Coordinates of C-alpha atoms and ligand atoms in Angstrom, one line a residue:
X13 CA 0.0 0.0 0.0
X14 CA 1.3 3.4 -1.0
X15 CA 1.5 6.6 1.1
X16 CA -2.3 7.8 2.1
X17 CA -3.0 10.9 0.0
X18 CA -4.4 13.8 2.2
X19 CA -7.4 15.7 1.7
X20 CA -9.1 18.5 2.9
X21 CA -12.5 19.2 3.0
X22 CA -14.2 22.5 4.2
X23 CA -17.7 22.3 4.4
X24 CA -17.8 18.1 5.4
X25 CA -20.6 18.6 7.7
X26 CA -22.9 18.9 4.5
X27 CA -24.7 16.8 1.8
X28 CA -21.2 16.7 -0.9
X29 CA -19.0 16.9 2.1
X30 CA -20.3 13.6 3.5
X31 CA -20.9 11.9 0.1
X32 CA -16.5 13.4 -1.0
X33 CA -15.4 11.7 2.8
X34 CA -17.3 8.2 2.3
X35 CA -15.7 8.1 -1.4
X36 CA -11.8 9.7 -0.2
X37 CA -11.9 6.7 2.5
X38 CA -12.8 4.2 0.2
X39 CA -9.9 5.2 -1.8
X40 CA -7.8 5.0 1.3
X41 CA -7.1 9.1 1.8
X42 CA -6.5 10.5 5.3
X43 CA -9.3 12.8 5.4
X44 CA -9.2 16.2 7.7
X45 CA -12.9 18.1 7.5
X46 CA -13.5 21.9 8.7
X47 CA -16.4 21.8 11.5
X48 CA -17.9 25.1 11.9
X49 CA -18.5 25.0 15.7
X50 CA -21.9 25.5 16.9
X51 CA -24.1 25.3 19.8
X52 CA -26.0 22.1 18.3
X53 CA -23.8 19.5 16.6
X54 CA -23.8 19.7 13.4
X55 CA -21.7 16.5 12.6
X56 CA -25.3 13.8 11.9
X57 CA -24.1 13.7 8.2
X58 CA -20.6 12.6 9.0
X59 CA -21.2 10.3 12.5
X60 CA -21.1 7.8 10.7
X61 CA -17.3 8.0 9.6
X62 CA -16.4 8.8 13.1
X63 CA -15.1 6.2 15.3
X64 CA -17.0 7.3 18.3
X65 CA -19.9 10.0 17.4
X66 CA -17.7 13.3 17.9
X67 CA -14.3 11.5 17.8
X68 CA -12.3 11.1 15.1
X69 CA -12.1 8.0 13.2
X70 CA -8.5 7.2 12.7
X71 CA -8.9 8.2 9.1
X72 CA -10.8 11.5 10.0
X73 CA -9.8 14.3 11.7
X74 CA -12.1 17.1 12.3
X75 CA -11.0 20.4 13.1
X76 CA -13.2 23.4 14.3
X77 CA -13.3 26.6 12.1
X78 CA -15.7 29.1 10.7
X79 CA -14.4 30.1 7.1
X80 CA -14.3 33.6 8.4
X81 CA -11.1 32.9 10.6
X82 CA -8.6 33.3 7.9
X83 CA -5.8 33.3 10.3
X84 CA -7.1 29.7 11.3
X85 CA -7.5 28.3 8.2
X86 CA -3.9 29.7 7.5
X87 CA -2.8 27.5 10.4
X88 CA -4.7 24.5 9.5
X89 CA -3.1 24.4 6.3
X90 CA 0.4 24.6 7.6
X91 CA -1.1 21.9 10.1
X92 CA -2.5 19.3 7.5
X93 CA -0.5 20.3 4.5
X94 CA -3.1 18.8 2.7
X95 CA -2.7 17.1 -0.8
X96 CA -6.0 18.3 -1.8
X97 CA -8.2 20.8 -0.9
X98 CA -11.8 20.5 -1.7
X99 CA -13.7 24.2 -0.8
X100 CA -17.4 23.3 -0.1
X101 CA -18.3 25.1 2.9
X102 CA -20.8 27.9 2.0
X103 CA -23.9 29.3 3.3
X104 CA -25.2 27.9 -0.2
X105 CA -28.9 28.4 -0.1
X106 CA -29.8 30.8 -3.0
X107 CA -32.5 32.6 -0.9
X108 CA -31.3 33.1 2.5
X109 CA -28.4 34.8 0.6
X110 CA -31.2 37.5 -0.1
X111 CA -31.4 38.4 3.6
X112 CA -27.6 37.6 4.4
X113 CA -25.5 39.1 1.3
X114 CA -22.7 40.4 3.5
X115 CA -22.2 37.2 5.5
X116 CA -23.1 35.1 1.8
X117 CA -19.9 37.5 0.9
X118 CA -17.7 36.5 3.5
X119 CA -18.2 32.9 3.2
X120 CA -19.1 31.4 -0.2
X121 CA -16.5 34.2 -1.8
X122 CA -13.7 35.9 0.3
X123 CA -12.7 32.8 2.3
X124 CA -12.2 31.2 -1.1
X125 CA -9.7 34.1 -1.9
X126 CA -8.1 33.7 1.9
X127 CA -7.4 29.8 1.3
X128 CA -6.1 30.4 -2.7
X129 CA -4.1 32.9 -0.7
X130 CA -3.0 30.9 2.0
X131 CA -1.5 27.9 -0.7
X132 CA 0.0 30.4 -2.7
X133 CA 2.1 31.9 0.1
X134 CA 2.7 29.0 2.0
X135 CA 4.1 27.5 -1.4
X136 CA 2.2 24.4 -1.0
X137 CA 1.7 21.8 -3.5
X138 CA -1.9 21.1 -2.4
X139 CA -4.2 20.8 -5.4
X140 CA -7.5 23.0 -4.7
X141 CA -11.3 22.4 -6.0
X142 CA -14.0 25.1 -5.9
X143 CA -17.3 24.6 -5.6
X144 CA -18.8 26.3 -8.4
X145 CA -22.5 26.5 -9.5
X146 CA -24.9 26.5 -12.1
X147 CA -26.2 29.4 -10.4
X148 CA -23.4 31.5 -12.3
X149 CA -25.3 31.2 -15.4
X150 CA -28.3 33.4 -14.4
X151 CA -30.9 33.4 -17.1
X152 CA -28.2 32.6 -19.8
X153 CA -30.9 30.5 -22.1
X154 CA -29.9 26.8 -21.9
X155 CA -28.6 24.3 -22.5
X156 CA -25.5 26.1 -20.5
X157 CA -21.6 24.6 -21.0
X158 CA -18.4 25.5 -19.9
X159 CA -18.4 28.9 -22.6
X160 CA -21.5 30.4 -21.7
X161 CA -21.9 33.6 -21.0
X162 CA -22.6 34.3 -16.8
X163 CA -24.9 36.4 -15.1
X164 CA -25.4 35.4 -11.4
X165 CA -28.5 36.8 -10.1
X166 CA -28.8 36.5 -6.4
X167 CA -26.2 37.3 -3.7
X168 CA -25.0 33.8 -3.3
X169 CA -24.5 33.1 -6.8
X170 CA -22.2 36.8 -7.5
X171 CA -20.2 35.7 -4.3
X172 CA -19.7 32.1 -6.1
X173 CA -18.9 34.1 -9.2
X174 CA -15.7 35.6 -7.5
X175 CA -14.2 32.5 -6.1
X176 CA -14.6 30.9 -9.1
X177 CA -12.7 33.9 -11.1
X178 CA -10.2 33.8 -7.7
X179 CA -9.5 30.2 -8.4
X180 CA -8.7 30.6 -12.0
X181 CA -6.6 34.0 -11.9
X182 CA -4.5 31.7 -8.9
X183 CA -4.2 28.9 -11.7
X184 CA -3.7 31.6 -14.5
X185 CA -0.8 34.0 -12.3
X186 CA 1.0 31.6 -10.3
X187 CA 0.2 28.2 -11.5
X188 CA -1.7 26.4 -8.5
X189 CA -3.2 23.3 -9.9
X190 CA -7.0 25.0 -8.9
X191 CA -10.3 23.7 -11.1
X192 CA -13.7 25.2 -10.6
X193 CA -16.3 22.2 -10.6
X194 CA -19.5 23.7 -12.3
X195 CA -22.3 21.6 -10.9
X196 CA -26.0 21.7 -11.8
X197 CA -28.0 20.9 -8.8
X198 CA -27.3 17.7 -7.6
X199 CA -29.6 15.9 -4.4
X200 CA -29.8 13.1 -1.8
X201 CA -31.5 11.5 1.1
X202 CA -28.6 14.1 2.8
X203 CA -30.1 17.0 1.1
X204 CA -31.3 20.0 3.3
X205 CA -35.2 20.3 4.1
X206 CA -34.7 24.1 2.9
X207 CA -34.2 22.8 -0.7
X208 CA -36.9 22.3 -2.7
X209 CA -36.5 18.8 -3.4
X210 CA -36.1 17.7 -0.3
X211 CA -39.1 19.8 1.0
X212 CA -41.3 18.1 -1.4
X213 CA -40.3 14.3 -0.7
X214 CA -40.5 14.7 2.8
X215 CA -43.5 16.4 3.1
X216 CA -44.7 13.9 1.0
X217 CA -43.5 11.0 3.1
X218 CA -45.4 12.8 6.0
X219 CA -48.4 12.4 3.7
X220 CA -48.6 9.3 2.8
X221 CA -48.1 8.2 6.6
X222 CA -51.4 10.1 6.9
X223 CA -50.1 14.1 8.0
X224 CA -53.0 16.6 7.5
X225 CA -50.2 19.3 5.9
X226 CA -49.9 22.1 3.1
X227 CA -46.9 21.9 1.2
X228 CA -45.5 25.9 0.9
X229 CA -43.9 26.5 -1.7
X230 CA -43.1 29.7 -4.3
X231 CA -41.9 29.5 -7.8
X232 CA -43.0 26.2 -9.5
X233 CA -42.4 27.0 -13.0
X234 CA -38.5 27.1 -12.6
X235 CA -36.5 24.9 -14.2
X236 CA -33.0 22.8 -12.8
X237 CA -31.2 19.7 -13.6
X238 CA -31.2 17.7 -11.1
X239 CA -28.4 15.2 -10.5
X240 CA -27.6 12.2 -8.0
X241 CA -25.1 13.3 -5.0
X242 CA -22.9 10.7 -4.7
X243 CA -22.1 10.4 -8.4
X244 CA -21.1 14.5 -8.4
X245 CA -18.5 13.8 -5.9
X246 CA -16.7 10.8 -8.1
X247 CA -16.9 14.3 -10.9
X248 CA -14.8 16.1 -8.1
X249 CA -12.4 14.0 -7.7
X250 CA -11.9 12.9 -11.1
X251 CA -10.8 16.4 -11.6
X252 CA -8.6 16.8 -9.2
X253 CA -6.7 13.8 -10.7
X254 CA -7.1 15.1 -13.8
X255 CA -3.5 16.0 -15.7
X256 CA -3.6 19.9 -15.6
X257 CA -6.0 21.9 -13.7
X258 CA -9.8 23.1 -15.7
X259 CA -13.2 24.2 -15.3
X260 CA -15.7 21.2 -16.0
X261 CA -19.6 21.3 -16.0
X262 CA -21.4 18.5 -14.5
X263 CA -25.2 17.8 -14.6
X264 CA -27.1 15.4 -16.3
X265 CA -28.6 17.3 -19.4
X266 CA -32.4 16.7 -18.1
X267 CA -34.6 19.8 -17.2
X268 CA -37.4 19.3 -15.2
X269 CA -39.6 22.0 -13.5
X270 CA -40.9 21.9 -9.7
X271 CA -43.8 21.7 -10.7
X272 CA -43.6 18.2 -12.2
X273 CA -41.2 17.4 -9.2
X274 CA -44.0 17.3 -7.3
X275 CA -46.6 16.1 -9.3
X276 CA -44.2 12.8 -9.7
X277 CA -43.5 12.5 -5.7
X278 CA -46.8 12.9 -4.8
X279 CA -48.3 10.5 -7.8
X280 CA -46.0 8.4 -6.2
X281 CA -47.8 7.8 -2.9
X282 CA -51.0 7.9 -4.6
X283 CA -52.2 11.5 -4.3
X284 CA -52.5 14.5 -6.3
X285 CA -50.2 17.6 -5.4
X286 CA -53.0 20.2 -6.5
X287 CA -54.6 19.0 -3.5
X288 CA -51.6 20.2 -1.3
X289 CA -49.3 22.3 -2.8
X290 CA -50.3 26.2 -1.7
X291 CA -47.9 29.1 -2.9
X292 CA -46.2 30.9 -0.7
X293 CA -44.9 34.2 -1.5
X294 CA -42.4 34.8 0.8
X295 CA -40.6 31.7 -0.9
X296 CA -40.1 33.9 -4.3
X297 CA -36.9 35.4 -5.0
X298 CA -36.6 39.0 -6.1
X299 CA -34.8 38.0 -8.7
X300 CA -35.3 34.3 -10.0
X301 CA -33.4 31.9 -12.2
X302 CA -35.7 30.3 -14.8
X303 CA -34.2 27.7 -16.5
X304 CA -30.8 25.6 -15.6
X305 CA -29.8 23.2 -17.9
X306 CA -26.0 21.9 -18.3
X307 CA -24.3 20.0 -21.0
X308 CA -21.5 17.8 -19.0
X309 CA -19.9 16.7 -22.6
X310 CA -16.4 18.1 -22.0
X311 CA -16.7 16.5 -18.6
X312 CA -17.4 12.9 -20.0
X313 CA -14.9 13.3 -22.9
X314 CA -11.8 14.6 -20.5
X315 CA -12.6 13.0 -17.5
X316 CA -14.8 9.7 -18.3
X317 CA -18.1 11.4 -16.1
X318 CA -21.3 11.1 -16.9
X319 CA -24.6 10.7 -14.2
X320 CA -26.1 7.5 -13.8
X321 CA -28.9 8.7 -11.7
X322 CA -32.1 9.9 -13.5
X323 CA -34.5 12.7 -11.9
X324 CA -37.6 10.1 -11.6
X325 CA -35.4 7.3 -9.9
X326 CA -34.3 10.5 -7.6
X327 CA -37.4 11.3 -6.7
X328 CA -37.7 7.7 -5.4
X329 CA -34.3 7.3 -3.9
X330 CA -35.1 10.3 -1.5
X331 CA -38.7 9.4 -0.9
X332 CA -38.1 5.9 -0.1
X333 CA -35.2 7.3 2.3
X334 CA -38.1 9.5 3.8
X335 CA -41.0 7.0 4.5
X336 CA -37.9 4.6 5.9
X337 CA -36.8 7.8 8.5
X338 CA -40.7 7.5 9.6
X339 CA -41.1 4.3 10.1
X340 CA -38.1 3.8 12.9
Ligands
NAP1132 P1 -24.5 22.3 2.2 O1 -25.2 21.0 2.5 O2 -25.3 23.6 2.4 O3 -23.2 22.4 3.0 C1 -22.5 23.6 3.2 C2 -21.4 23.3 4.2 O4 -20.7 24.6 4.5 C3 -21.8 22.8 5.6 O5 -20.8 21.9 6.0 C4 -21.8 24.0 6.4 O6 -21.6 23.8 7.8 C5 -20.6 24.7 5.9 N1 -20.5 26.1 6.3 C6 -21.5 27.1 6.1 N2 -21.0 28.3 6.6 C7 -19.8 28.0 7.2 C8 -18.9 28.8 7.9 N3 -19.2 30.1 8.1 N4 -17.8 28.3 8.3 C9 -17.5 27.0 8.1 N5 -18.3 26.2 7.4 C10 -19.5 26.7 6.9 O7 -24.0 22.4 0.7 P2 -23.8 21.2 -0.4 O8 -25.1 20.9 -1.1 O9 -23.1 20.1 0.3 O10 -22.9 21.9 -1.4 C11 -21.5 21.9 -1.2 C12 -20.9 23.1 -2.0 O11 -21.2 23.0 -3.4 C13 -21.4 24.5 -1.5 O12 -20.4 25.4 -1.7 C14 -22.5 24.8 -2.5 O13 -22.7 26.2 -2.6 C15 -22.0 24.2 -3.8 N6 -22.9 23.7 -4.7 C16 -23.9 22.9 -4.4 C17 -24.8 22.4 -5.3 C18 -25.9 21.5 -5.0 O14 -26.8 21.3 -5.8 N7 -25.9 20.8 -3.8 C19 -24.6 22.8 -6.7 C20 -23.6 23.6 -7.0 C21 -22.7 24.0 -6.1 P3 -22.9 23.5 8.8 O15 -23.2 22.0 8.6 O16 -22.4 23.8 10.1 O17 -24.0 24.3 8.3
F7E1133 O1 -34.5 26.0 -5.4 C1 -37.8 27.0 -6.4 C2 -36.7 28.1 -6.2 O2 -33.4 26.2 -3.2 C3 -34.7 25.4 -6.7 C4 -28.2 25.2 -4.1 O3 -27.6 23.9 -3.8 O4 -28.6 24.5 -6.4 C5 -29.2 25.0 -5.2 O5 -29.9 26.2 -5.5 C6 -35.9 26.1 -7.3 C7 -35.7 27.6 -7.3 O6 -32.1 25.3 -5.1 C8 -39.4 26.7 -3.2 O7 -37.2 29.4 -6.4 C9 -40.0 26.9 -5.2 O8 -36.2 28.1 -8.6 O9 -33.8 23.9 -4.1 P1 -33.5 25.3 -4.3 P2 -31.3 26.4 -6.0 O10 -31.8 27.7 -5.7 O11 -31.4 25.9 -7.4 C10 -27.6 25.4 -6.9 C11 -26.9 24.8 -8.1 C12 -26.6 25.8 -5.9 O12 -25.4 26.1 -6.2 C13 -27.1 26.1 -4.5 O13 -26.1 26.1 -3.5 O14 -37.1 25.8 -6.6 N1 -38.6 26.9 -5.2 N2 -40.5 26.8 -4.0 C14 -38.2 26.7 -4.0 N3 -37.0 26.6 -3.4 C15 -36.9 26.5 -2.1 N4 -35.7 26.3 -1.5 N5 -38.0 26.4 -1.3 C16 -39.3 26.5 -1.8 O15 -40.3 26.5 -1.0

């Protein structure tokens, strides 16, 4: 067995940092994940991997940090001196990011710059991968690829638009082996109630077990691609391997609206949304993205990637997961 490769992983109390730990163990890395601390743990994703809930496995080490500490992620880097660095940690939801554009700021785009930085001075060979978005694209008509032309339209998705400018003009001036993942929206069982998807199935799952609820929701005439978790964050990986540093787009080429999200979750437990779904304004965003729609080509030629995972067995991977989470 060779020497364990290192990894780092900011944001690996969340859905892709979960999915990227379970994959980098199975491929025998030493993984070290950046734990915002909290009052409530925040580490149910990840328990799992520990070896004792809250203690490190031998092969994870968790380290305490918010992303607005630059001086502490400066140390944790000379700390780990990680082979890779995988940047997911983000206060990622496109509409809190409405309410919080300063903090969205700090944390989905300046701590990007602080940790390209930090590699740069520390002249560290660690590889880096942004999380970069869809969201980028705006209203840019689809399908979208790696060329097209972007205009973010929220808070969240202009603060995503400089780290993923930071992480190329750190490739372009000084050479860091940085790639900006593009990634169309891509959901789990792990997903976040405050996503739509993940709203819908488990409202639904309380449903069918016989809840008297509404279903809120606010725009269902928008369109995303929606992708399979666990297969995005073999995509991440693959491009951290691959043999010079790039921007690829992964998605699954599939556009499918909310409003046929739910009508397919809820035909699946035998009902019809109409009779549940009521719209709530205060889930519309001033400024909306329509239609999201990505063409992951150069990805599969380059890097041999393409999704498995269509939307409709989605829809029943994450509802099954939700009826099963009732039933314990
Ligand atoms: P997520 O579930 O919302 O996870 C975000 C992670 O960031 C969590 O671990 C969170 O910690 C951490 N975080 C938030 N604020 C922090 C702070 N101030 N300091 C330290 N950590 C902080 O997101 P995800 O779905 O896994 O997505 C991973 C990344 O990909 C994000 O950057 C997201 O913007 C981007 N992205 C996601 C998608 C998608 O469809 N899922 C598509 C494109 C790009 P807590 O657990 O403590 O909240
Ligand atoms: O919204 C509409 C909403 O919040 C999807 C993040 O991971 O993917 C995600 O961002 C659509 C939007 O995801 C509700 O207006 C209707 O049109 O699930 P979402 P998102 O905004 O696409 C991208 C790629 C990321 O990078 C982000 O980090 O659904 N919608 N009704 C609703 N959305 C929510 N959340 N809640 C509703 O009630």
């Amino acid at each position: 067995m060779g020497v364990k490769k290192r990894a780092l992983i900011t944001g690996i109390t969340g859905q892709d940092g979960s999915y990227l730990s379970e994959f980098l163990l199975k491929k025998n890395y030493e993984v070290h994940g950046v734990v915002r601390p909290s009052s409530t743990l925040n580490t149910s994703r990840i328990d799992h991997l520990l070896k004792y809930p809250r203690k490190s496995h031998e092969n994870v080490q968790l380290h305490f940090c918010d992303l607005s500490d630059h001086s502490r992620l400066l140390a944790l880097l000379i700390e780990t001196r990680p082979d890779e660095i995988y940047n997911l940690a983000a206060q990622s939801h496109v509409g809190i990011s409405f309410d919080q554009p300063i903090l969205t700021g700090e944390i989905t785009g300046i701590a990007t710059a602080a940790l390209l930085d930090s590699v740069f001075r520390l002249k560290l060979d660690s590889k880096f991968y942004q999380a970069s978005t869809s969201e980028l694209f705006g209203n840019t008509p689809p399908p979208q690829n790696e060329d097209s032309i972007l205009e973010p339209r929220s808070p969240y998705a202009i603060a995503k638009l400089y780290s993923y400018f930071m992480t190329r003009n750190y490739r372009e001036a000084y050479g860091l082996f940085a790639a900006n993942g593009i990634l169309f929206n891509h959901e789990s069982p792990r997903r976040s109630e405050r996503f739509v998807t993940r709203k819908i199935t488990s409202t639904a799952a309380r449903i069918a077990k016989g809840s008297i609820e509404k279903l809120y929701l606010g725009n269902l005439s928008a369109i995303r691609d929606w992708g399979y978790a666990p297969e995005y964050v073999e995509g991440m990986w693959k491009m951290m391997q691959h043999d010079r540093p790039d921007d690829f787009i992964l998605a699954t080429g599939v556009g499918t609206t909310v409003r046929e999200f739910c009508e397919r979750t809820f035909s699946l437990i035998g009902k019809n949304y109409e009779d549940f779904v009521v719209i709530d304004e205060n889930q519309l965003r001033p400024t909306e993205v329509e239609n999201l729609l990505g063409n992951f080509r150069k990805a599969e030629k380059s890097l041999g990637w393409k999704p498995d995972t269509d939307v409709n067995s989605l829809i029943e991977i994450m509802l099954k997961s939700d009826i099963a989470a009732l039933n314990h």
